[in-house]
XYZ file of C-alpha atoms in Angstrom:
706
model
C -0.779 -84.502 5.884
C -1.202 -86.468 9.078
C 0.410 -83.619 11.009
C -2.043 -81.126 9.523
C -5.036 -83.388 10.149
C -4.051 -83.817 13.802
C -3.699 -80.119 14.372
C -6.424 -78.763 12.077
C -8.988 -78.768 14.925
C -6.700 -76.696 17.148
C -5.897 -74.307 14.305
C -9.594 -73.811 13.476
C -10.432 -73.339 17.155
C -7.724 -70.680 17.449
C -8.948 -68.699 14.438
C -12.614 -68.990 15.451
C -11.734 -67.866 18.974
C -9.669 -64.983 17.650
C -12.531 -63.891 15.385
C -15.006 -64.003 18.289
C -12.658 -61.980 20.501
C -12.208 -59.420 17.719
C -15.984 -59.169 17.367
C -16.442 -58.673 21.113
C -13.693 -56.057 21.277
C -15.174 -54.168 18.319
C -18.604 -54.158 19.980
C -17.114 -52.932 23.242
C -15.202 -50.158 21.494
C -18.281 -49.198 19.470
C -20.540 -49.018 22.520
C -17.980 -47.256 24.687
C -18.352 -49.821 27.471
C -15.943 -52.360 28.914
C -16.264 -56.131 28.551
C -14.426 -56.656 31.791
C -16.283 -54.022 33.793
C -20.003 -54.241 34.595
C -21.255 -50.677 34.169
C -24.851 -51.566 33.292
C -25.931 -50.345 36.746
C -23.802 -47.182 36.743
C -26.134 -44.209 36.920
C -23.335 -41.690 37.489
C -19.793 -41.285 38.757
C -19.228 -38.514 41.321
C -15.609 -37.667 42.140
C -14.641 -41.197 41.161
C -17.401 -42.887 43.188
C -20.001 -44.899 41.281
C -23.684 -44.222 41.896
C -25.685 -47.451 41.361
C -28.928 -47.080 39.447
C -30.864 -49.411 41.746
C -29.864 -47.453 44.851
C -30.925 -44.159 43.288
C -34.110 -45.679 41.881
C -35.098 -46.822 45.374
C -35.081 -43.182 46.491
C -36.950 -42.128 43.357
C -39.679 -44.707 43.952
C -40.060 -43.515 47.554
C -40.526 -39.905 46.413
C -42.932 -40.981 43.667
C -44.975 -43.036 46.133
C -45.227 -40.070 48.509
C -46.428 -37.893 45.628
C -49.087 -40.433 44.606
C -50.295 -40.699 48.219
C -51.315 -37.043 47.956
C -53.816 -38.041 45.274
C -51.832 -36.509 42.417
C -51.595 -38.048 38.942
C -48.155 -38.967 37.601
C -47.755 -37.149 34.269
C -44.490 -37.336 32.246
C -43.650 -33.785 33.369
C -44.169 -34.673 37.032
C -42.107 -37.858 36.634
C -39.277 -35.825 35.101
C -39.509 -33.216 37.872
C -39.398 -35.879 40.595
C -36.448 -37.573 38.932
C -34.509 -34.291 38.694
C -35.397 -33.325 42.278
C -34.402 -36.740 43.605
C -31.095 -36.558 41.740
C -30.375 -33.113 43.175
C -31.127 -34.419 46.697
C -29.064 -37.559 46.155
C -26.087 -35.620 44.781
C -26.266 -33.076 47.615
C -26.368 -35.831 50.258
C -23.456 -37.625 48.611
C -21.261 -34.515 48.442
C -22.125 -33.327 51.959
C -21.604 -36.887 53.214
C -18.019 -36.799 51.994
C -17.408 -33.472 53.742
C -18.956 -34.852 56.940
C -16.734 -37.904 56.696
C -13.616 -35.734 56.311
C -14.572 -33.713 59.401
C -15.505 -36.789 61.448
C -18.966 -35.510 62.386
C -21.168 -38.062 64.147
C -24.476 -38.374 66.013
C -23.984 -39.875 69.465
C -26.288 -42.268 71.320
C -27.534 -39.539 73.664
C -28.423 -37.302 70.713
C -30.191 -40.204 69.030
C -32.233 -40.944 72.150
C -33.384 -37.324 72.259
C -34.297 -37.325 68.539
C -36.556 -40.370 68.765
C -37.508 -40.034 72.430
C -40.990 -39.559 73.825
C -40.761 -36.057 75.286
C -39.393 -33.876 72.484
C -38.850 -35.962 69.348
C -37.611 -34.730 65.984
C -40.153 -32.440 64.231
C -40.662 -35.038 61.479
C -41.779 -37.583 64.076
C -43.970 -35.011 65.804
C -45.744 -34.242 62.503
C -46.228 -37.922 61.678
C -47.829 -38.633 65.061
C -49.851 -35.449 65.371
C -53.387 -35.515 66.719
C -55.907 -35.115 63.895
C -57.990 -32.558 65.728
C -55.364 -30.442 67.476
C -52.374 -30.896 65.178
C -50.177 -31.355 68.272
C -47.783 -34.259 68.889
C -49.704 -37.223 70.342
C -47.290 -39.046 72.625
C -49.660 -41.946 73.240
C -49.939 -42.712 69.511
C -46.154 -42.660 69.230
C -45.780 -44.982 72.243
C -48.315 -47.391 70.743
C -46.454 -47.412 67.430
C -43.102 -48.178 69.090
C -44.703 -50.932 71.158
C -46.165 -52.375 67.972
C -42.723 -52.381 66.286
C -41.209 -54.220 69.234
C -43.989 -56.815 69.292
C -43.822 -60.028 67.314
C -46.804 -58.906 65.202
C -44.964 -56.039 63.502
C -44.950 -56.040 59.687
C -41.324 -56.494 58.457
C -41.946 -53.863 55.761
C -42.974 -51.307 58.395
C -39.970 -52.178 60.562
C -37.616 -51.652 57.622
C -39.350 -48.388 56.704
C -38.893 -47.145 60.278
C -35.244 -48.218 60.291
C -34.633 -46.366 57.016
C -36.413 -43.326 58.422
C -34.175 -43.291 61.523
C -31.083 -43.592 59.323
C -32.294 -40.603 57.283
C -32.800 -38.654 60.528
C -29.225 -39.368 61.551
C -27.868 -38.269 58.168
C -29.987 -35.121 58.291
C -28.639 -34.349 61.777
C -25.071 -34.714 60.518
C -25.860 -32.392 57.622
C -27.329 -29.861 60.071
C -24.113 -29.983 62.105
C -22.065 -29.421 58.949
C -24.188 -26.432 57.935
C -23.943 -25.058 61.459
C -20.146 -25.156 61.205
C -20.376 -23.171 57.974
C -22.902 -20.610 59.199
C -21.031 -20.096 62.480
C -18.200 -18.765 60.357
C -20.360 -15.992 58.919
C -19.661 -12.550 60.354
C -20.981 -9.081 59.557
C -18.730 -6.200 60.615
C -19.768 -2.636 61.452
C -18.587 -1.237 58.112
C -20.827 -3.669 56.215
C -23.751 -2.743 58.470
C -23.158 0.986 57.857
C -22.914 0.496 54.076
C -26.154 -1.494 54.054
C -27.916 1.131 56.188
C -26.856 3.974 53.890
C -27.743 2.006 50.733
C -31.299 1.672 52.016
C -31.712 5.153 53.493
C -29.465 7.648 51.680
C -31.537 9.601 49.130
C -30.475 11.257 45.894
C -32.221 13.847 43.704
C -31.035 14.150 40.115
C -31.945 15.066 36.553
C -31.220 12.992 33.500
C -31.417 12.966 29.734
C -31.657 9.642 27.918
C -31.568 8.292 24.386
C -33.183 4.874 24.061
C -31.612 2.100 22.030
C -34.992 1.750 20.302
C -34.433 5.208 18.758
C -32.021 3.557 16.293
C -33.723 1.026 13.972
C -32.138 -2.424 14.065
C -31.866 -2.379 10.269
C -29.403 0.531 10.484
C -27.010 -1.371 12.758
C -24.395 -3.666 11.221
C -22.796 -6.146 13.608
C -19.229 -7.260 12.899
C -17.316 -10.297 14.126
C -15.317 -7.899 16.263
C -18.487 -6.679 17.983
C -19.485 -10.241 18.835
C -15.983 -11.155 20.024
C -15.720 -8.081 22.251
C -19.005 -8.845 23.989
C -18.209 -12.551 24.277
C -14.763 -11.928 25.819
C -16.213 -9.440 28.330
C -18.954 -11.845 29.462
C -17.266 -15.206 28.983
C -17.880 -16.312 32.573
C -21.649 -16.180 32.038
C -21.515 -18.721 29.213
C -20.562 -21.691 31.367
C -22.977 -24.625 31.339
C -22.777 -27.439 33.909
C -24.075 -30.047 31.436
C -24.281 -30.757 27.751
C -27.193 -29.110 25.948
C -28.686 -29.641 22.520
C -30.861 -27.585 20.184
C -33.118 -28.937 17.486
C -35.882 -27.703 15.256
C -38.898 -29.713 14.239
C -42.053 -29.659 12.186
C -45.270 -31.271 13.344
C -48.227 -32.755 11.501
C -51.465 -32.404 13.415
C -53.500 -35.575 13.985
C -55.977 -33.946 16.379
C -59.636 -34.960 16.010
C -61.317 -33.475 12.957
C -64.830 -32.043 12.771
C -65.982 -35.407 11.420
C -64.354 -37.188 14.377
C -66.079 -34.831 16.806
C -69.454 -35.431 15.131
C -68.963 -39.213 15.306
C -68.096 -39.197 19.015
C -70.995 -36.851 19.745
C -73.322 -39.268 17.936
C -72.080 -42.101 20.174
C -72.711 -39.914 23.224
C -76.242 -39.129 22.016
C -76.967 -42.842 21.698
C -75.676 -43.382 25.242
C -77.874 -40.527 26.467
C -80.981 -42.291 25.144
C -79.913 -45.592 26.728
C -79.035 -43.843 30.011
C -82.587 -42.452 30.271
C -84.085 -45.954 30.389
C -81.297 -47.602 32.388
C -82.528 -49.683 35.348
C -79.107 -49.892 37.017
C -77.413 -46.502 36.691
C -74.316 -47.427 38.666
C -73.673 -50.463 36.443
C -74.378 -48.402 33.317
C -71.699 -45.878 34.333
C -69.163 -48.604 35.136
C -69.726 -50.308 31.765
C -69.914 -47.281 29.470
C -67.861 -44.485 31.075
C -64.216 -44.015 30.241
C -63.677 -42.548 33.726
C -65.133 -44.952 36.292
C -66.437 -42.741 39.105
C -68.555 -44.139 41.980
C -71.983 -42.571 42.373
C -72.097 -40.581 45.625
C -74.318 -37.880 47.092
C -72.903 -34.387 46.591
C -73.879 -30.941 47.798
C -74.246 -27.809 45.688
C -70.908 -26.370 44.641
C -69.162 -29.731 44.383
C -70.318 -30.640 40.851
C -68.993 -29.362 37.525
C -70.383 -25.833 36.904
C -72.725 -26.973 34.094
C -74.249 -29.690 36.273
C -74.320 -27.579 39.418
C -76.782 -25.159 37.802
C -79.159 -27.845 36.479
C -79.192 -30.933 38.700
C -80.375 -29.308 41.927
C -83.593 -28.122 40.295
C -84.163 -31.150 38.060
C -86.412 -34.156 38.616
C -85.075 -37.630 39.309
C -84.103 -39.367 36.057
C -83.273 -36.096 34.231
C -80.476 -36.554 31.646
C -78.246 -33.645 30.611
C -76.061 -33.689 27.512
C -74.145 -34.596 25.541
C -71.857 -31.667 26.337
C -68.161 -31.171 25.574
C -65.820 -30.712 28.528
C -62.072 -31.290 28.950
C -61.722 -33.164 25.675
C -64.671 -35.533 26.221
C -68.344 -35.644 25.379
C -70.299 -36.253 28.578
C -73.810 -37.335 29.513
C -75.061 -36.826 33.072
C -78.117 -38.285 34.808
C -79.743 -37.292 38.086
C -79.909 -40.699 39.760
C -81.310 -39.558 43.094
C -81.628 -36.618 45.473
C -82.309 -36.279 49.163
C -82.438 -33.770 51.954
C -80.319 -34.418 55.009
C -78.781 -32.599 57.952
C -76.416 -29.751 57.254
C -74.139 -30.765 60.142
C -73.853 -33.408 62.844
C -72.294 -33.060 66.298
C -70.756 -36.170 67.878
C -68.343 -37.377 70.489
C -66.350 -40.592 70.356
C -64.037 -43.011 72.133
C -61.357 -44.571 69.910
C -60.058 -48.079 70.670
C -56.740 -48.624 68.864
C -56.179 -52.131 67.437
C -52.512 -52.355 68.409
C -52.968 -51.306 72.039
C -56.033 -53.547 72.442
C -54.189 -56.592 71.164
C -55.864 -57.100 67.799
C -59.139 -56.612 65.953
C -61.288 -59.006 68.004
C -60.165 -57.654 71.365
C -60.599 -54.051 70.182
C -64.144 -54.788 68.998
C -65.004 -56.518 72.268
C -63.619 -53.583 74.256
C -65.633 -51.071 72.209
C -68.828 -53.100 72.705
C -68.114 -53.301 76.438
C -67.672 -49.520 76.692
C -70.928 -49.016 74.772
C -72.775 -51.172 77.330
C -71.213 -49.224 80.198
C -72.468 -45.946 78.706
C -75.913 -47.421 78.139
C -75.829 -48.517 81.795
C -75.293 -44.948 82.957
C -71.507 -44.529 83.050
C -70.136 -41.107 82.090
C -69.133 -40.914 78.412
C -66.641 -38.146 79.195
C -64.949 -40.140 81.973
C -64.661 -43.268 79.814
C -63.245 -41.179 76.935
C -60.592 -39.720 79.221
C -59.636 -43.185 80.441
C -59.840 -45.359 77.322
C -59.779 -43.243 74.129
C -56.637 -43.462 71.970
C -57.552 -40.062 70.521
C -56.024 -38.002 73.320
C -56.857 -34.709 71.614
C -60.591 -35.303 71.993
C -60.294 -37.440 75.158
C -59.341 -34.411 77.266
C -62.582 -32.800 76.033
C -64.724 -35.781 76.973
C -64.508 -37.206 73.436
C -65.989 -34.075 71.813
C -65.033 -33.266 68.218
C -66.187 -30.319 66.032
C -69.396 -30.536 64.010
C -69.003 -31.820 60.449
C -70.972 -31.809 57.206
C -72.144 -34.681 54.976
C -68.643 -34.970 53.481
C -67.007 -35.219 56.897
C -65.466 -31.736 56.743
C -65.234 -30.241 60.213
C -66.038 -26.628 60.973
C -63.308 -24.034 61.360
C -61.059 -25.684 58.784
C -60.007 -28.405 61.233
C -59.713 -31.165 58.639
C -61.946 -34.054 57.612
C -63.098 -37.313 59.142
C -62.818 -40.772 57.595
C -65.891 -41.862 55.513
C -66.798 -44.743 57.871
C -67.219 -42.249 60.706
C -69.260 -39.498 59.058
C -71.423 -41.831 56.950
C -72.462 -43.784 60.065
C -73.121 -40.582 62.018
C -75.395 -39.189 59.283
C -77.382 -42.436 59.054
C -77.932 -42.613 62.830
C -80.540 -40.715 64.796
C -79.941 -38.037 67.380
C -78.933 -39.672 70.676
C -77.882 -43.000 69.070
C -74.829 -44.823 70.408
C -73.022 -46.835 67.695
C -69.768 -48.747 67.210
C -67.971 -48.189 63.877
C -64.654 -49.489 62.557
C -62.227 -47.292 60.582
C -58.550 -47.393 59.666
C -57.781 -45.992 63.140
C -59.635 -48.685 65.088
C -63.106 -48.969 66.623
C -65.071 -45.804 67.438
C -67.782 -45.685 70.061
C -69.833 -42.771 68.684
C -72.650 -40.857 70.300
C -74.710 -38.587 68.028
C -75.319 -35.466 70.104
C -77.075 -33.180 67.640
C -78.189 -32.881 63.999
C -78.720 -29.386 62.621
C -79.943 -27.678 59.492
C -81.071 -29.048 56.183
C -79.212 -29.460 52.891
C -80.122 -30.993 49.546
C -77.774 -33.628 48.116
C -77.823 -35.113 44.612
C -76.413 -38.335 43.206
C -75.295 -37.783 39.596
C -73.962 -40.414 37.209
C -71.645 -39.223 34.425
C -70.675 -41.157 31.289
C -67.784 -39.705 29.276
C -66.494 -40.492 25.798
C -63.063 -38.988 24.957
C -62.851 -37.018 21.749
C -60.136 -38.931 19.880
C -58.945 -38.867 16.299
C -60.207 -41.577 13.973
C -57.826 -43.959 12.240
C -58.546 -42.098 8.989
C -57.451 -38.756 10.490
C -54.318 -40.323 11.952
C -53.454 -42.101 8.697
C -53.759 -38.921 6.619
C -51.532 -36.945 9.011
C -48.981 -39.764 9.247
C -48.837 -40.136 5.461
C -48.114 -36.415 5.102
C -45.327 -36.706 7.683
C -43.811 -39.722 5.893
C -43.948 -37.951 2.540
C -42.242 -34.897 4.014
C -39.554 -37.056 5.625
C -38.874 -38.848 2.334
C -38.309 -35.492 0.590
C -35.591 -34.341 2.999
C -31.874 -34.176 2.325
C -29.050 -32.875 4.517
C -29.628 -29.250 3.517
C -33.254 -28.736 2.417
C -35.163 -28.975 5.741
C -36.202 -25.314 5.867
C -36.960 -25.133 2.129
C -39.220 -28.209 2.227
C -40.984 -26.954 5.338
C -41.677 -23.627 3.631
C -42.932 -25.435 0.517
C -45.432 -27.392 2.661
C -46.506 -24.264 4.541
C -44.987 -25.555 7.790
C -43.273 -23.301 10.303
C -40.464 -25.142 12.138
C -40.454 -24.773 15.917
C -37.256 -24.710 17.962
C -36.320 -26.526 21.148
C -33.297 -24.866 22.726
C -30.937 -25.902 25.519
C -32.535 -29.324 25.911
C -30.923 -31.472 28.614
C -30.289 -35.191 28.193
C -33.020 -36.081 30.694
C -35.699 -33.640 29.523
C -39.124 -35.193 29.004
C -41.377 -32.305 28.014
C -40.745 -29.506 25.541
C -42.764 -26.389 24.630
C -45.926 -27.705 23.003
C -44.910 -31.355 23.450
C -45.913 -33.035 26.699
C -44.002 -36.303 26.365
C -41.026 -35.880 24.057
C -38.631 -38.316 25.709
C -38.088 -40.354 22.532
C -37.179 -37.222 20.570
C -34.695 -36.149 23.258
C -33.072 -39.595 23.224
C -32.692 -39.325 19.457
C -31.193 -35.828 19.749
C -28.482 -37.098 22.102
C -27.481 -39.861 19.693
C -27.488 -37.605 16.623
C -24.800 -35.352 15.189
C -25.222 -31.688 14.293
C -27.308 -31.395 11.119
C -28.782 -34.900 11.375
C -32.429 -35.465 10.459
C -34.429 -38.251 12.042
C -34.916 -41.423 10.005
C -38.411 -41.992 11.427
C -41.537 -40.069 12.354
C -42.052 -39.596 16.110
C -45.556 -39.814 17.557
C -46.169 -37.443 20.475
C -49.774 -37.171 21.600
C -51.779 -36.126 18.552
C -48.723 -34.800 16.700
C -46.322 -36.477 14.275
C -42.868 -34.940 14.725
C -39.840 -34.732 12.403
C -36.791 -33.110 14.089
C -33.374 -31.889 12.886
C -30.465 -31.393 15.299
C -29.120 -27.857 14.939
C -26.652 -27.386 17.790
C -24.582 -29.328 20.319
C -23.443 -27.304 23.326
C -20.811 -29.249 25.265
C -20.379 -29.000 29.019
C -18.115 -26.123 30.073
C -17.682 -22.671 28.557
C -19.723 -22.407 25.381
C -18.037 -21.208 22.210
C -18.883 -17.916 20.543
C -20.651 -19.767 17.730
C -22.849 -21.600 20.239
C -24.067 -18.368 21.874
C -23.950 -16.021 18.894
C -27.705 -16.020 18.340
C -28.351 -15.684 22.076
C -26.134 -12.611 22.530
C -27.162 -10.824 19.343
C -29.635 -8.417 21.079
C -27.021 -7.432 23.679
C -24.312 -6.947 21.049
C -26.681 -4.778 19.012
C -27.400 -2.659 22.112
C -23.659 -2.167 22.688
C -23.151 -1.004 19.101
C -26.104 1.368 19.431
C -24.657 2.592 22.741
C -21.441 3.630 20.970
C -23.432 5.682 18.451
C -25.595 7.308 21.143
C -22.549 8.037 23.337
C -20.908 9.789 20.398
C -24.041 11.907 19.972
C -23.994 12.837 23.679
C -20.257 13.596 23.675
C -20.754 15.998 20.779
C -23.524 17.715 22.742
C -21.321 17.902 25.845
C -18.435 19.656 24.095
C -17.812 23.129 25.415
C -19.098 22.457 28.933
C -22.817 22.387 28.180
C -25.434 22.256 30.942
C -27.904 19.365 31.262
C -30.633 21.512 29.621
C -28.356 22.406 26.686
C -27.432 18.724 26.247
C -31.112 17.764 26.117
C -31.792 20.472 23.515
C -28.866 19.395 21.307
C -29.791 15.678 21.285
C -33.507 16.371 20.840
C -34.598 14.954 24.178
C -35.870 16.355 27.465
C -34.642 16.684 31.051
C -36.396 14.418 33.519
C -36.195 15.232 37.267
C -36.109 12.346 39.765
C -36.331 12.534 43.568
C -35.687 10.266 46.532
C -34.000 7.280 44.899
C -31.993 4.903 47.111
C -29.005 2.823 46.062
C -30.631 -0.424 47.247
C -33.568 0.051 44.836
C -31.936 1.167 41.570
C -35.087 1.846 39.569
C -35.587 5.047 37.595
C -39.321 5.867 37.574
C -40.816 4.998 34.200
C -37.763 2.950 33.305
C -36.495 -0.480 34.275
C -33.838 -1.231 36.878
C -30.658 0.640 35.903
C -27.911 -0.700 38.156
C -24.989 0.859 36.303
C -26.641 4.276 36.009
C -27.761 4.497 39.655
C -24.355 3.235 40.773
C -22.697 6.006 38.761
C -25.082 8.598 40.238
C -24.219 7.656 43.826
C -20.528 7.916 42.958
C -20.810 11.368 41.368
C -20.191 14.886 42.614
C -23.097 17.340 43.040
C -23.933 19.795 40.202
C -21.529 18.160 37.733
C -22.845 16.976 34.369
C -21.816 13.360 33.898
C -20.259 11.612 30.949
C -22.578 9.300 28.972
C -23.422 6.061 30.803
C -24.822 3.090 28.893
C -27.668 1.420 30.769
C -30.196 -1.320 30.150
C -32.691 0.699 28.074
C -30.435 3.363 26.618
C -27.618 5.859 27.246
C -27.922 8.443 30.022
C -26.367 11.774 30.962
C -27.256 13.103 34.422
C -26.514 15.748 37.011
C -26.885 15.214 40.784
C -28.861 17.938 42.550
C -28.017 16.703 46.023
C -27.947 13.862 48.549
C -29.953 13.507 51.758
C -27.969 11.561 54.305
C -29.855 9.556 56.959
C -29.139 10.007 60.678
C -25.856 8.422 61.718
C -26.105 4.731 62.600
C -25.393 4.667 66.319
C -26.269 1.023 66.995
C -25.418 -1.444 64.246
C -26.703 -4.531 66.080
C -30.113 -4.655 64.344
C -28.564 -3.952 60.952
C -26.023 -6.735 61.459
C -28.788 -9.146 62.443
C -30.765 -8.370 59.291
C -27.756 -8.882 57.015
C -26.742 -12.008 58.865
C -30.254 -13.448 58.474
C -30.052 -12.968 54.709
C -26.631 -14.644 54.670
C -27.989 -17.588 56.664
C -30.885 -18.032 54.262
C -28.541 -18.097 51.291
C -25.697 -20.059 52.820
C -27.087 -23.599 52.516
C -27.887 -23.243 48.817
C -24.556 -21.559 48.128
C -22.629 -24.289 49.946
C -24.373 -26.969 47.887
C -23.761 -25.007 44.679
C -20.060 -24.701 45.530
C -19.750 -28.432 46.242
C -21.504 -29.264 42.953
C -19.368 -26.788 40.968
C -16.189 -28.381 42.300
C -17.390 -31.954 41.842
C -16.438 -34.048 38.820
C -19.712 -35.658 37.770
C -20.252 -38.091 34.922
C -24.028 -38.186 34.548
C -25.413 -41.286 32.781
C -29.070 -40.794 33.706
C -30.106 -40.392 30.081
C -29.317 -44.105 29.547
C -31.873 -45.132 32.181
C -34.740 -42.643 31.862
């Protein structure tokens, strides 16, 4: 007993430890991960190399930030598109990088100096430092930026961004070298040039008789397993898929706003309209009551919503329009103010850059000093040439094109910053003013003010038309009741009983976000990739104003799809092939005994159609679709010989060639070779990337992260 008591603690510890280890192992096996390997950051594995999520996400955030800077909204569809595009770029760079590494391609110091040098920098740098007015590379701006980076005042974030940009330039240069090696291996010989020339210029005249597949009703065609297998075996290569795909069907219960909901929101908008009429502070009223907070600014005719554009410019101050329904919201608009101002203003300026001046205070002092010099009689044009950081206008004495009240310059030359054009419109003709903008301090002289234009300031309060809790509850209850009635095999029957028509989502990828009719279906897609074929969801999904209940109908694994997986997809083509056999038999019977094309047409109950001047490179029969196989057969046929039946895209054809018109002999193939080679060059980069991706072994785990 003493022995057991002494060792009982160790025995219990052993069994508890064993049980814990067993639990951990079972969890690891169940989840498919590894306890001893940290794969929580593993976005993908490409040819054995791990792709970290955080490294990829850094690129994705950069691309997303660039998109947002363009003033675009980030919808789920856009987010999905950016993620897919970034992945494609990342994968391409990774695969090309490995090829570059194998070949030992590098970018030397001399090349690098040329790429980021002052005289002829890389096009990306030239675009970034282009003059706003001329669009040409502004060397002075680039020099100022580099001096700023080398100074002790440079923002570390900007320095890192520039460093990353230079690294990307180097990698892009290496990729260009790699592609150049590939394209330098492309060669077009004289025979290819001659064939291409004849395909585009050799003419054929022919007659044909056709029997359309539509002439046989689908109901009279019985498709056998052998028919499907024959088509599948002949086209097996076209059924390869680079990634797993899934199909599911779903029913939806509509929770969109009802008529009662619309009436309730409209009533709220009507109340706001009455309050808006007596509002003493319209700007504050808009900020408090509007769903979309829009600053009140003066606008010219043509810039308002169409309904407002036709009423506000002839209305009196304080006029209230609405409520009116637009883009899913009830809106009320009020004419806050109106004024007449100049149609355009002509100015010239001298820009003092903060970095080159040594900071804000020094730049301001320099601008004020230049203003005094001009007021004292010094030449504006001479001072602009000497001191202005805007070299594009400096060479013109500081002159810039005339602009309207929104800062838009004439001739489509872009727009000015608000600080500049607002100050110029407030000033009087001949005034000399100093204004600060994001580019520095501007010494502006107002040279002329022309025309007259009416501007209006309109405040808009919007109330979105949303479903009430009652409407949502009713729709959700119906969805829950339907879900509770489902078993493994009654989905379609229950849907029919409820008068619901299931919709299908086919070939859905693991990272898809939007589906036909469903803007943000990411949760449904995640469910589909965890489910097994035939599974029905155990919960109702909420997507916008719809309640969704899906059932997984098909799993298509990566690789060559099975016949069962594509059977529904190929059914129309298989049916056409079976019809083609019947129509060919009809033609062959008509052709027996050496019949002419006219006799064949009479026997099959069709007519002879003459066609002239068709070229091989454009295989379209007038009145029909493109018929590659038929036109190819025509150009390979003898003259005045009735052909055997040829099955095409729309039906079965029998034809006779009347004659060919050969083009003049190609005496100089140089131009033809250049044209073909240009097409090859345009295709080569995409084809190289496709080949690298096809040969790569990629384990894509993105669905776990997005």
